[in-house]
Amino acid sequence: MAHSVQQLPYDLTALEPHISRETLEFHHGKHYAGYVAKLNAAIEGKDEDKLSLLDLVKKGPSTAYFNNAAQTWNHEFYFNAFSAKGAREPSGDLAMAISAKFGDFAKFREAFNAQATGLFGSGWTWLVLDGKGELAIVNTGNAGNPVNDGMTPLMTCDVWEHAYYIDYRNLRPDYLKGFWEVLDWNVVGQHYAAAK
């Protein structure tokens, strides 16, 4: 089954000024679309062609197609968590779980930002449920995905430079400020509810 490029659930200008149209044109239209094309080329005519995207990722980093499968999945998860008018803070059970684990939402954001700015090189910073069902903030390098370590992703921030260089140059902390302005906690809450 050929995997197709998912359309963004919002207009290319919807996230401005935090994420520009130009960034989305390159990030979604070139980088992400390129991963999808390379994945399809790698699995065409093989048994893996019948697997879902998540099942391809779960096969792990030792597979020849892992990087493109994981980057495709990671990007779809990332892009689908944004909204111009979504909730900017968690609510309900997720808000209580974040407060119980990190102290409060502000402390959670500080911890997440520290993890994301501290990641050397390219990768992803995630809020996950770990193998014990506890909230955790983890980094994965390059195309890494926490499902390969028995964790359930709730949200992610792409900290590859292609995610922010057009808008923020080398200022990852400034990009993170913009990230929080477009992340929709309603979406994250849905992931949390589904995982519990």
CSV table of C-alpha atoms in Angstrom, one decimal:
chain,number,residue,atom,x,y,z
A,1,MET,CA,0.0,0.0,0.0
A,2,ALA,CA,1.5,3.3,-1.0
A,3,HIS,CA,1.6,5.8,1.7
A,4,SER,CA,0.4,9.2,0.7
A,5,VAL,CA,1.3,12.7,1.8
A,6,GLN,CA,-1.3,13.9,4.4
A,7,GLN,CA,-2.7,17.3,3.7
A,8,LEU,CA,-2.3,19.8,6.5
A,9,PRO,CA,-5.5,20.2,8.6
A,10,TYR,CA,-5.1,24.0,8.3
A,11,ASP,CA,-4.1,26.6,5.7
A,12,LEU,CA,-0.4,27.3,5.1
A,13,THR,CA,-0.7,30.8,6.7
A,14,ALA,CA,-2.8,29.6,9.7
A,15,LEU,CA,0.1,29.3,12.1
A,16,GLU,CA,1.7,32.7,11.4
A,17,PRO,CA,3.6,34.5,12.8
A,18,HIS,CA,4.9,31.5,14.8
A,19,ILE,CA,5.4,29.1,11.9
A,20,SER,CA,5.5,30.8,8.5
A,21,ARG,CA,4.0,29.8,5.2
A,22,GLU,CA,7.5,29.5,3.8
A,23,THR,CA,8.5,27.1,6.6
A,24,LEU,CA,5.5,24.9,6.1
A,25,GLU,CA,6.0,24.9,2.3
A,26,PHE,CA,9.5,23.5,2.8
A,27,HIS,CA,9.0,21.5,6.0
A,28,HIS,CA,5.7,19.8,4.9
A,29,GLY,CA,6.0,20.2,1.1
A,30,LYS,CA,9.6,19.2,0.7
A,31,HIS,CA,11.1,17.4,3.7
A,32,TYR,CA,8.0,15.4,4.9
A,33,ALA,CA,6.8,14.7,1.3
A,34,GLY,CA,10.4,13.5,0.5
A,35,TYR,CA,10.3,11.0,3.4
A,36,VAL,CA,7.0,9.7,2.1
A,37,ALA,CA,8.3,9.3,-1.4
A,38,LYS,CA,11.5,7.6,-0.2
A,39,LEU,CA,9.5,5.3,2.0
A,40,ASN,CA,7.3,4.2,-0.8
A,41,ALA,CA,10.3,3.6,-3.1
A,42,ALA,CA,12.0,1.5,-0.3
A,43,ILE,CA,9.0,-0.8,0.3
A,44,GLU,CA,7.4,-1.1,-3.2
A,45,GLY,CA,6.8,-4.7,-4.1
A,46,LYS,CA,7.9,-6.0,-0.8
A,47,ASP,CA,5.9,-7.6,2.1
A,48,GLU,CA,6.3,-4.4,4.1
A,49,ASP,CA,4.2,-2.7,1.4
A,50,LYS,CA,1.2,-4.1,3.2
A,51,LEU,CA,2.0,-2.8,6.6
A,52,SER,CA,0.6,0.4,8.3
A,53,LEU,CA,3.0,3.2,8.8
A,54,LEU,CA,3.1,2.6,12.6
A,55,ASP,CA,3.8,-1.1,12.1
A,56,LEU,CA,6.7,-0.1,9.8
A,57,VAL,CA,8.1,2.1,12.6
A,58,LYS,CA,7.6,-0.6,15.2
A,59,LYS,CA,9.8,-3.0,13.1
A,60,GLY,CA,12.7,-0.8,14.4
A,61,PRO,CA,15.8,1.0,13.3
A,62,SER,CA,17.6,-2.1,11.9
A,63,THR,CA,15.3,-2.0,8.9
A,64,ALA,CA,16.4,-0.3,5.7
A,65,TYR,CA,13.3,1.8,5.5
A,66,PHE,CA,13.1,2.8,9.2
A,67,ASN,CA,14.4,6.3,8.9
A,68,ASN,CA,11.8,7.3,6.2
A,69,ALA,CA,9.0,5.4,7.9
A,70,ALA,CA,9.7,7.0,11.3
A,71,GLN,CA,10.2,10.5,9.8
A,72,THR,CA,6.9,10.2,8.0
A,73,TRP,CA,5.0,9.1,11.1
A,74,ASN,CA,6.8,11.6,13.3
A,75,HIS,CA,6.0,14.5,11.0
A,76,GLU,CA,2.3,13.5,10.6
A,77,PHE,CA,2.0,13.4,14.4
A,78,TYR,CA,3.7,16.8,14.8
A,79,PHE,CA,1.8,18.6,12.1
A,80,ASN,CA,-1.6,17.2,13.2
A,81,ALA,CA,-1.1,18.6,16.7
A,82,PHE,CA,-1.2,22.3,15.6
A,83,SER,CA,-4.1,24.6,15.4
A,84,ALA,CA,-4.4,28.4,15.1
A,85,LYS,CA,-7.2,28.5,17.7
A,86,GLY,CA,-6.7,25.4,19.8
A,87,ALA,CA,-6.3,25.1,23.5
A,88,ARG,CA,-3.0,26.5,24.7
A,89,GLU,CA,-2.9,24.5,28.0
A,90,PRO,CA,-4.0,21.0,28.9
A,91,SER,CA,-7.2,20.4,30.8
A,92,GLY,CA,-8.9,17.6,32.6
A,93,ASP,CA,-7.1,14.4,33.4
A,94,LEU,CA,-4.0,15.4,31.4
A,95,ALA,CA,-3.7,18.7,33.2
A,96,MET,CA,-3.9,16.9,36.6
A,97,ALA,CA,-1.3,14.3,35.5
A,98,ILE,CA,1.1,17.0,34.3
A,99,SER,CA,0.7,18.9,37.6
A,100,ALA,CA,1.2,15.7,39.6
A,101,LYS,CA,4.4,14.8,37.6
A,102,PHE,CA,6.0,18.2,37.0
A,103,GLY,CA,4.5,20.5,39.7
A,104,ASP,CA,2.5,22.6,37.3
A,105,PHE,CA,2.1,23.4,33.6
A,106,ALA,CA,4.8,26.2,33.7
A,107,LYS,CA,7.3,23.8,35.2
A,108,PHE,CA,6.4,21.2,32.6
A,109,ARG,CA,7.1,23.7,29.8
A,110,GLU,CA,10.4,24.6,31.4
A,111,ALA,CA,11.4,20.9,31.6
A,112,PHE,CA,10.3,20.3,28.0
A,113,ASN,CA,12.2,23.3,26.7
A,114,ALA,CA,15.3,22.3,28.6
A,115,GLN,CA,15.1,18.8,27.1
A,116,ALA,CA,14.5,20.2,23.6
A,117,THR,CA,17.2,22.8,23.7
A,118,GLY,CA,19.6,20.3,25.2
A,119,LEU,CA,19.3,17.8,22.4
A,120,PHE,CA,22.5,17.8,20.5
A,121,GLY,CA,22.0,17.7,16.7
A,122,SER,CA,18.8,16.7,15.1
A,123,GLY,CA,15.9,14.8,16.6
A,124,TRP,CA,12.6,15.0,18.4
A,125,THR,CA,11.5,15.9,21.9
A,126,TRP,CA,8.4,14.0,23.1
A,127,LEU,CA,5.9,13.9,25.9
A,128,VAL,CA,5.1,10.2,26.4
A,129,LEU,CA,3.6,7.7,28.6
A,130,ASP,CA,6.4,5.4,29.6
A,131,GLY,CA,6.2,1.6,30.0
A,132,LYS,CA,4.8,2.2,33.5
A,133,GLY,CA,2.1,4.5,32.3
A,134,GLU,CA,3.9,7.6,33.8
A,135,LEU,CA,4.3,10.9,31.9
A,136,ALA,CA,7.9,11.5,30.8
A,137,ILE,CA,9.8,13.9,28.5
A,138,VAL,CA,12.2,12.1,26.3
A,139,ASN,CA,14.5,12.9,23.3
A,140,THR,CA,15.1,10.8,20.3
A,141,GLY,CA,17.9,11.4,17.9
A,142,ASN,CA,17.5,11.7,14.2
A,143,ALA,CA,14.4,9.7,13.2
A,144,GLY,CA,13.9,8.0,16.5
A,145,ASN,CA,10.5,7.2,17.9
A,146,PRO,CA,9.6,6.3,21.5
A,147,VAL,CA,7.3,3.5,20.4
A,148,ASN,CA,10.5,1.5,19.8
A,149,ASP,CA,11.2,1.8,23.5
A,150,GLY,CA,7.8,0.7,24.7
A,151,MET,CA,6.4,4.2,25.1
A,152,THR,CA,3.3,5.9,23.9
A,153,PRO,CA,3.8,9.3,22.2
A,154,LEU,CA,1.4,12.1,23.3
A,155,MET,CA,3.0,15.0,21.6
A,156,THR,CA,6.3,15.9,19.9
A,157,CYS,CA,8.4,18.9,18.9
A,158,ASP,CA,10.6,18.5,15.8
A,159,VAL,CA,14.0,20.0,16.7
A,160,TRP,CA,15.6,19.3,13.4
A,161,GLU,CA,16.9,22.6,12.1
A,162,HIS,CA,14.6,22.3,9.0
A,163,ALA,CA,11.7,22.8,11.3
A,164,TYR,CA,12.7,26.3,12.4
A,165,TYR,CA,15.7,27.7,10.5
A,166,ILE,CA,13.7,29.8,8.0
A,167,ASP,CA,11.8,31.6,10.8
A,168,TYR,CA,14.2,31.5,13.7
A,169,ARG,CA,17.6,30.8,12.2
A,170,ASN,CA,19.7,29.0,14.8
A,171,LEU,CA,17.6,30.1,17.8
A,172,ARG,CA,15.9,26.9,18.9
A,173,PRO,CA,14.6,28.5,22.2
A,174,ASP,CA,12.7,31.2,20.1
A,175,TYR,CA,11.3,28.4,18.0
A,176,LEU,CA,10.0,26.7,21.1
A,177,LYS,CA,8.2,29.8,22.2
A,178,GLY,CA,6.4,29.8,18.9
A,179,PHE,CA,5.7,26.1,19.1
A,180,TRP,CA,3.7,26.5,22.3
A,181,GLU,CA,1.6,29.2,20.6
A,182,VAL,CA,0.3,26.7,18.0
A,183,LEU,CA,0.3,23.4,19.8
A,184,ASP,CA,-3.3,22.3,20.4
A,185,TRP,CA,-3.7,20.7,23.8
A,186,ASN,CA,-7.1,19.3,22.8
A,187,VAL,CA,-5.2,17.0,20.4
A,188,VAL,CA,-2.7,16.1,23.0
A,189,GLY,CA,-5.5,15.4,25.4
A,190,GLN,CA,-7.1,13.0,22.9
A,191,HIS,CA,-3.9,11.1,22.6
A,192,TYR,CA,-3.7,10.9,26.4
A,193,ALA,CA,-7.3,9.7,26.7
A,194,ALA,CA,-6.8,7.0,24.0
A,195,ALA,CA,-3.6,5.8,25.7
A,196,LYS,CA,-5.1,5.4,29.2
